[in-house]
CSV table of C-alpha atoms in Angstrom, one decimal:
chain,number,residue,atom,x,y,z
A,4,MET,CA,-98.9,-55.9,-45.6
A,5,THR,CA,-96.7,-52.8,-43.7
A,6,ARG,CA,-98.4,-51.1,-41.3
A,7,THR,CA,-97.8,-47.9,-42.9
A,8,ASN,CA,-99.0,-49.3,-45.6
A,9,TRP,CA,-102.5,-50.9,-43.5
A,10,SER,CA,-103.1,-47.3,-42.3
A,11,ARG,CA,-102.8,-45.7,-45.5
A,12,PHE,CA,-105.7,-48.1,-46.6
A,13,SER,CA,-107.9,-48.2,-43.8
A,14,LYS,CA,-107.9,-44.3,-44.2
A,15,LEU,CA,-109.0,-44.8,-47.8
A,16,ALA,CA,-111.4,-47.8,-47.1
A,17,LEU,CA,-113.3,-45.2,-44.6
A,18,ALA,CA,-113.1,-42.2,-46.9
A,19,LEU,CA,-115.2,-44.7,-49.6
A,20,VAL,CA,-117.8,-45.5,-46.6
A,21,VAL,CA,-118.3,-41.8,-45.7
A,22,LEU,CA,-118.3,-41.0,-50.0
A,23,LEU,CA,-121.1,-43.5,-50.4
A,24,SER,CA,-122.5,-42.7,-47.2
A,25,VAL,CA,-123.2,-39.1,-48.6
A,26,ALA,CA,-124.0,-40.8,-51.8
A,27,ALA,CA,-126.9,-42.5,-50.5
A,28,ILE,CA,-128.3,-39.2,-49.4
A,29,PRO,CA,-131.1,-37.8,-51.7
A,30,ALA,CA,-130.4,-34.6,-52.9
A,31,GLY,CA,-133.3,-33.2,-51.4
A,32,ALA,CA,-134.7,-33.4,-47.8
A,33,VAL,CA,-137.9,-31.9,-47.9
A,34,SER,CA,-140.3,-33.3,-45.0
A,35,VAL,CA,-143.5,-34.0,-44.9
A,36,ALA,CA,-145.2,-32.2,-42.0
A,37,SER,CA,-148.7,-33.8,-41.9
A,38,GLU,CA,-151.0,-34.7,-44.8
A,39,ASP,CA,-155.2,-35.2,-45.0
A,40,THR,CA,-155.8,-38.1,-47.7
A,41,PRO,CA,-158.4,-39.8,-48.6
A,42,SER,CA,-157.8,-43.8,-48.1
A,43,GLU,CA,-160.7,-44.4,-50.6
A,44,ALA,CA,-163.3,-42.3,-52.6
A,45,GLN,CA,-166.5,-43.3,-54.8
A,46,VAL,CA,-166.4,-42.4,-58.2
A,47,GLY,CA,-167.5,-38.7,-59.5
A,48,SER,CA,-167.5,-37.6,-55.9
A,49,LYS,CA,-165.8,-34.3,-54.6
A,50,VAL,CA,-162.7,-35.1,-52.8
A,51,THR,CA,-160.0,-32.8,-51.4
A,52,ALA,CA,-156.4,-33.9,-50.2
A,53,SER,CA,-153.7,-31.8,-49.0
A,54,VAL,CA,-150.0,-32.4,-47.9
A,55,THR,CA,-148.1,-30.0,-45.6
A,56,LEU,CA,-144.2,-29.4,-46.6
A,57,ASP,CA,-141.6,-28.0,-44.2
A,58,GLU,CA,-137.8,-28.4,-43.5
A,59,LEU,CA,-137.4,-27.1,-47.2
A,60,TYR,CA,-134.3,-26.1,-47.4
A,61,LYS,CA,-131.8,-29.2,-45.5
A,62,ASN,CA,-129.6,-29.2,-48.3
A,63,PRO,CA,-127.2,-26.1,-47.6
A,64,GLN,CA,-126.7,-26.0,-52.0
A,65,LEU,CA,-130.9,-26.0,-52.4
A,66,GLU,CA,-132.0,-22.5,-51.5
A,67,ALA,CA,-134.5,-22.2,-53.9
A,68,TRP,CA,-136.3,-24.7,-56.0
A,69,THR,CA,-139.3,-25.4,-57.6
A,70,LEU,CA,-143.0,-27.5,-56.7
A,71,ALA,CA,-144.4,-29.5,-59.3
A,72,GLY,CA,-147.5,-32.2,-59.1
A,73,GLN,CA,-149.7,-34.4,-60.1
A,74,THR,CA,-153.3,-36.0,-59.9
A,75,HIS,CA,-155.8,-38.8,-61.5
A,76,LEU,CA,-158.3,-36.4,-60.1
A,77,GLU,CA,-160.4,-34.5,-63.0
A,78,ASP,CA,-161.7,-31.1,-62.7
A,79,VAL,CA,-158.8,-30.0,-60.7
A,80,THR,CA,-157.8,-27.0,-58.5
A,81,TRP,CA,-154.4,-26.9,-57.0
A,82,THR,CA,-153.6,-24.3,-54.1
A,83,VAL,CA,-150.2,-23.5,-52.9
A,84,THR,CA,-150.0,-21.9,-50.0
A,85,TYR,CA,-146.5,-20.3,-48.6
A,86,TYR,CA,-146.1,-19.8,-45.0
A,87,ASP,CA,-143.1,-18.2,-43.0
A,88,GLN,CA,-141.3,-19.4,-39.7
A,89,THR,CA,-143.9,-17.7,-37.6
A,90,GLY,CA,-146.8,-19.5,-39.2
A,91,ALA,CA,-148.4,-16.2,-41.0
A,92,LYS,CA,-149.2,-16.4,-44.2
A,93,VAL,CA,-147.4,-14.7,-47.1
A,94,ASP,CA,-148.9,-15.9,-50.3
A,95,GLN,CA,-150.7,-18.3,-52.1
A,96,GLN,CA,-150.8,-19.5,-55.6
A,97,SER,CA,-153.4,-21.8,-57.8
A,98,PHE,CA,-153.2,-23.9,-60.6
A,99,ASP,CA,-155.7,-26.0,-62.8
A,100,GLY,CA,-155.3,-29.2,-64.7
A,101,GLN,CA,-154.3,-32.9,-63.4
A,102,ASN,CA,-150.0,-31.8,-63.6
A,103,PHE,CA,-148.9,-28.2,-62.6
A,104,SER,CA,-144.9,-26.6,-62.2
A,105,GLY,CA,-143.7,-23.3,-61.3
A,106,ALA,CA,-145.0,-23.5,-57.7
A,107,GLN,CA,-141.8,-21.7,-56.4
A,108,ILE,CA,-139.7,-22.0,-53.0
A,109,ALA,CA,-137.1,-19.7,-52.2
A,110,ALA,CA,-135.4,-19.3,-48.7
A,111,ASP,CA,-135.1,-15.4,-49.6
A,112,ASP,CA,-138.9,-14.8,-50.1
A,113,GLY,CA,-139.3,-16.5,-46.3
A,114,THR,CA,-141.0,-19.5,-47.1
A,115,SER,CA,-140.7,-21.9,-44.3
A,116,GLU,CA,-143.8,-24.5,-44.8
A,117,VAL,CA,-145.9,-24.8,-47.8
A,118,GLU,CA,-149.3,-26.5,-48.0
A,119,VAL,CA,-150.5,-28.5,-51.3
A,120,SER,CA,-154.0,-28.9,-51.7
A,121,VAL,CA,-155.9,-30.6,-54.4
A,122,THR,CA,-159.6,-30.9,-55.3
A,123,GLY,CA,-161.2,-32.6,-57.9
A,124,THR,CA,-163.8,-35.3,-59.3
A,125,VAL,CA,-163.0,-38.9,-58.3
A,126,PRO,CA,-162.2,-40.7,-62.0
A,127,ALA,CA,-164.1,-43.6,-63.2
A,128,VAL,CA,-162.5,-46.9,-62.6
A,129,GLU,CA,-160.9,-48.6,-66.0
A,130,GLU,CA,-159.9,-51.8,-64.6
A,131,PHE,CA,-161.6,-53.4,-61.3
A,132,SER,CA,-159.4,-55.4,-58.8
A,133,TYR,CA,-160.4,-57.2,-56.1
A,134,ASP,CA,-157.2,-58.3,-54.7
A,135,PRO,CA,-155.2,-55.6,-54.0
A,136,ALA,CA,-158.0,-53.1,-55.0
A,137,GLN,CA,-158.0,-50.8,-57.5
A,138,GLU,CA,-156.1,-47.5,-56.6
A,139,PHE,CA,-155.8,-43.9,-58.4
A,140,THR,CA,-153.0,-41.3,-57.6
A,141,VAL,CA,-155.3,-38.7,-55.2
A,142,ILE,CA,-152.3,-36.4,-54.7
A,143,SER,CA,-148.1,-36.9,-56.3
A,144,LEU,CA,-145.5,-33.7,-55.8
A,145,GLU,CA,-142.1,-33.3,-56.5
A,146,GLN,CA,-139.0,-31.4,-56.0
A,147,THR,CA,-137.6,-30.0,-59.2
A,148,ARG,CA,-134.2,-27.8,-59.7
A,149,GLU,CA,-132.6,-25.8,-62.6
A,150,GLY,CA,-131.0,-28.3,-64.4
A,151,GLY,CA,-133.9,-30.9,-64.9
A,152,SER,CA,-132.9,-33.3,-61.9
A,153,SER,CA,-135.7,-33.8,-59.5
A,154,ASN,CA,-136.7,-35.8,-56.6
A,155,ASP,CA,-139.9,-37.3,-55.6
A,156,ILE,CA,-141.4,-35.9,-52.4
A,157,GLY,CA,-144.0,-38.4,-52.1
A,158,THR,CA,-147.1,-40.0,-53.5
A,159,TRP,CA,-150.7,-40.7,-51.9
A,160,ASN,CA,-153.2,-43.2,-53.4
A,161,ALA,CA,-156.8,-44.2,-52.6
A,162,THR,CA,-158.8,-47.1,-53.6
A,163,HIS,CA,-161.8,-45.9,-55.9
A,164,TYR,CA,-165.5,-47.8,-56.5
A,165,THR,CA,-168.9,-47.4,-57.6
A,166,GLU,CA,-172.4,-48.1,-55.7
A,167,GLU,CA,-172.2,-51.6,-57.2
A,168,SER,CA,-168.9,-52.2,-57.0
A,169,ALA,CA,-168.7,-51.6,-53.1
A,170,ALA,CA,-172.0,-53.9,-52.2
A,171,ALA,CA,-170.1,-56.6,-54.4
A,172,ARG,CA,-167.2,-56.5,-52.8
A,173,ASP,CA,-168.6,-56.3,-49.4
A,174,LYS,CA,-170.2,-59.7,-50.5
A,175,LEU,CA,-166.9,-61.0,-51.3
A,176,ASP,CA,-165.5,-60.0,-48.2
A,177,SER,CA,-167.9,-62.4,-45.9
A,178,ALA,CA,-167.1,-64.8,-48.1
A,179,LYS,CA,-163.8,-64.9,-48.2
A,180,ALA,CA,-164.5,-64.7,-43.8
A,181,ALA,CA,-166.4,-67.3,-44.0
A,182,ILE,CA,-164.1,-70.1,-46.1
A,183,THR,CA,-161.3,-69.1,-43.8
A,184,ALA,CA,-163.7,-69.6,-41.0
A,185,ALA,CA,-164.3,-73.0,-42.2
A,186,SER,CA,-160.3,-73.5,-42.1
A,187,GLY,CA,-160.3,-77.6,-41.6
A,188,ALA,CA,-163.5,-78.3,-43.4
A,189,ASN,CA,-164.1,-79.4,-47.0
A,190,THR,CA,-164.3,-76.1,-48.6
A,191,GLN,CA,-163.0,-76.4,-52.1
A,192,GLU,CA,-166.9,-75.9,-53.8
A,193,ALA,CA,-166.8,-72.9,-51.5
A,194,GLN,CA,-163.5,-72.0,-52.5
A,195,GLN,CA,-164.2,-72.1,-56.5
A,196,SER,CA,-167.6,-70.4,-55.9
A,197,PHE,CA,-165.7,-67.7,-54.6
A,198,ASP,CA,-163.0,-67.7,-57.6
A,199,ASN,CA,-165.6,-67.4,-60.0
A,200,ALA,CA,-167.0,-64.4,-57.9
A,201,VAL,CA,-163.9,-62.7,-57.8
A,202,GLU,CA,-163.5,-63.1,-61.6
A,203,ALA,CA,-167.3,-62.1,-62.1
A,204,PHE,CA,-166.3,-58.6,-59.9
A,205,GLU,CA,-163.3,-58.1,-62.2
A,206,GLY,CA,-165.3,-58.3,-64.8
A,207,GLY,CA,-167.4,-56.1,-63.8
A,208,GLU,CA,-170.7,-58.2,-63.4
A,209,PHE,CA,-171.5,-57.2,-60.0
A,210,GLY,CA,-174.6,-58.9,-59.4
A,211,LEU,CA,-173.2,-62.1,-60.5
A,212,ALA,CA,-170.6,-61.5,-58.2
A,213,SER,CA,-172.7,-60.6,-55.5
A,214,ASN,CA,-174.6,-63.6,-56.2
A,215,LEU,CA,-171.8,-66.1,-56.6
A,216,ALA,CA,-169.9,-64.9,-53.1
A,217,GLU,CA,-173.3,-65.3,-51.2
A,218,GLU,CA,-173.4,-68.8,-52.5
A,219,ALA,CA,-169.6,-69.4,-51.4
A,220,GLU,CA,-170.4,-68.1,-48.1
A,221,THR,CA,-173.1,-70.6,-47.9
A,222,ARG,CA,-171.3,-73.5,-49.2
A,223,ALA,CA,-168.4,-72.5,-46.5
A,224,ASN,CA,-170.9,-72.0,-44.0
A,225,ASN,CA,-172.2,-75.5,-44.9
A,226,ALA,CA,-169.0,-77.4,-44.7
A,227,LYS,CA,-168.1,-75.7,-41.6
A,228,GLN,CA,-171.2,-77.2,-39.9
A,229,SER,CA,-171.0,-80.6,-41.5
A,230,SER,CA,-167.3,-81.0,-40.2
A,231,GLN,CA,-168.6,-80.1,-36.8
A,232,THR,CA,-171.1,-82.1,-36.9
A,233,THR,CA,-168.9,-85.6,-37.9
A,234,GLN,CA,-166.6,-84.4,-35.1
A,235,LEU,CA,-169.6,-84.6,-32.6
A,236,LEU,CA,-170.2,-88.0,-34.3
A,237,ILE,CA,-166.9,-89.5,-33.8
A,238,TYR,CA,-166.3,-87.8,-30.1
A,239,ALA,CA,-170.0,-89.7,-29.8
A,240,ALA,CA,-168.7,-92.9,-31.0
A,241,GLY,CA,-165.3,-92.7,-29.4
A,242,GLY,CA,-167.7,-92.3,-25.7
A,243,LEU,CA,-169.9,-95.0,-26.6
A,244,VAL,CA,-166.7,-97.5,-27.1
A,245,VAL,CA,-165.4,-96.3,-23.5
A,246,ILE,CA,-168.3,-96.7,-22.2
A,247,ALA,CA,-169.1,-100.0,-23.6
A,248,LEU,CA,-165.4,-101.2,-22.8
A,249,LEU,CA,-166.2,-100.3,-18.6
A,250,ALA,CA,-169.5,-101.9,-18.9
A,251,GLY,CA,-167.8,-104.7,-20.2
A,252,GLY,CA,-165.0,-104.4,-17.6
A,253,PHE,CA,-166.9,-104.1,-14.7
A,254,LEU,CA,-168.9,-107.1,-15.6
A,255,TYR,CA,-166.0,-109.4,-16.2
A,256,TRP,CA,-165.0,-108.0,-12.6
A,257,LYS,CA,-168.4,-109.3,-11.3
A,258,SER,CA,-168.3,-112.1,-12.9
A,259,GLN,CA,-165.3,-113.0,-11.4
A,260,GLN,CA,-166.0,-112.0,-7.7
A,261,GLN,CA,-169.3,-114.4,-8.7
A,262,THR,CA,-166.5,-117.2,-9.2
A,263,TYR,CA,-164.8,-116.3,-6.0
A,264,ASP,CA,-167.7,-116.6,-3.9
A,265,LYS,CA,-168.2,-120.1,-5.4
A,266,LEU,CA,-165.4,-121.6,-5.1
A,267,GLY,CA,-165.1,-119.9,-1.1
């Protein structure tokens, strides 16, 4: 390849890298300035989550777009509050329902920051899971544009529970920790009880799950204690052997000394 051809090839390769890099940049560049969302919540309780967005017009060709959101909360109310560059509130809108769209974000309106708040009731758990714990979507936001294209801004999930499931989970966590602490001991029976407890938990039988988890913890603790006792016995037996050897060596030495004295 000649120098001229190589130079052309290098320029084409560089142009391709730049093109691919640009293509990899998301069309929307909305930034999450802050968020206040729960990580867990009890079924039937009322919760509120809020997310604040800034850097709304990172893309120069995107001076206006529409904000949409969804949630698994029930009896939902959304509040979208608009602020200008000074932090002053310039507008506010409210929406009802698990899904909303139509919140217009436009540079011409002077909007520099948007706060999205959702309030609703935590839904029932459709299917319980121990690990990972069952989750629901508290708030999910999306940037939509004319023509139907869209970009995900972010999704915030939380675990949900009932009073009974929370109590059973605590028992399971305690049993799991006990089995881990008994590492090196024979925890096969404890593990089997724990597995049965998890199965009961995921079947919604929380009383049974708690009982089996307690059984698993007890078996794990017993296995650990038994292992430690066995180890101590081994150490003790080893110590007795050493003492016996030392005593035997001393007696042998003493007998040799006595023999030597007689010969003298």
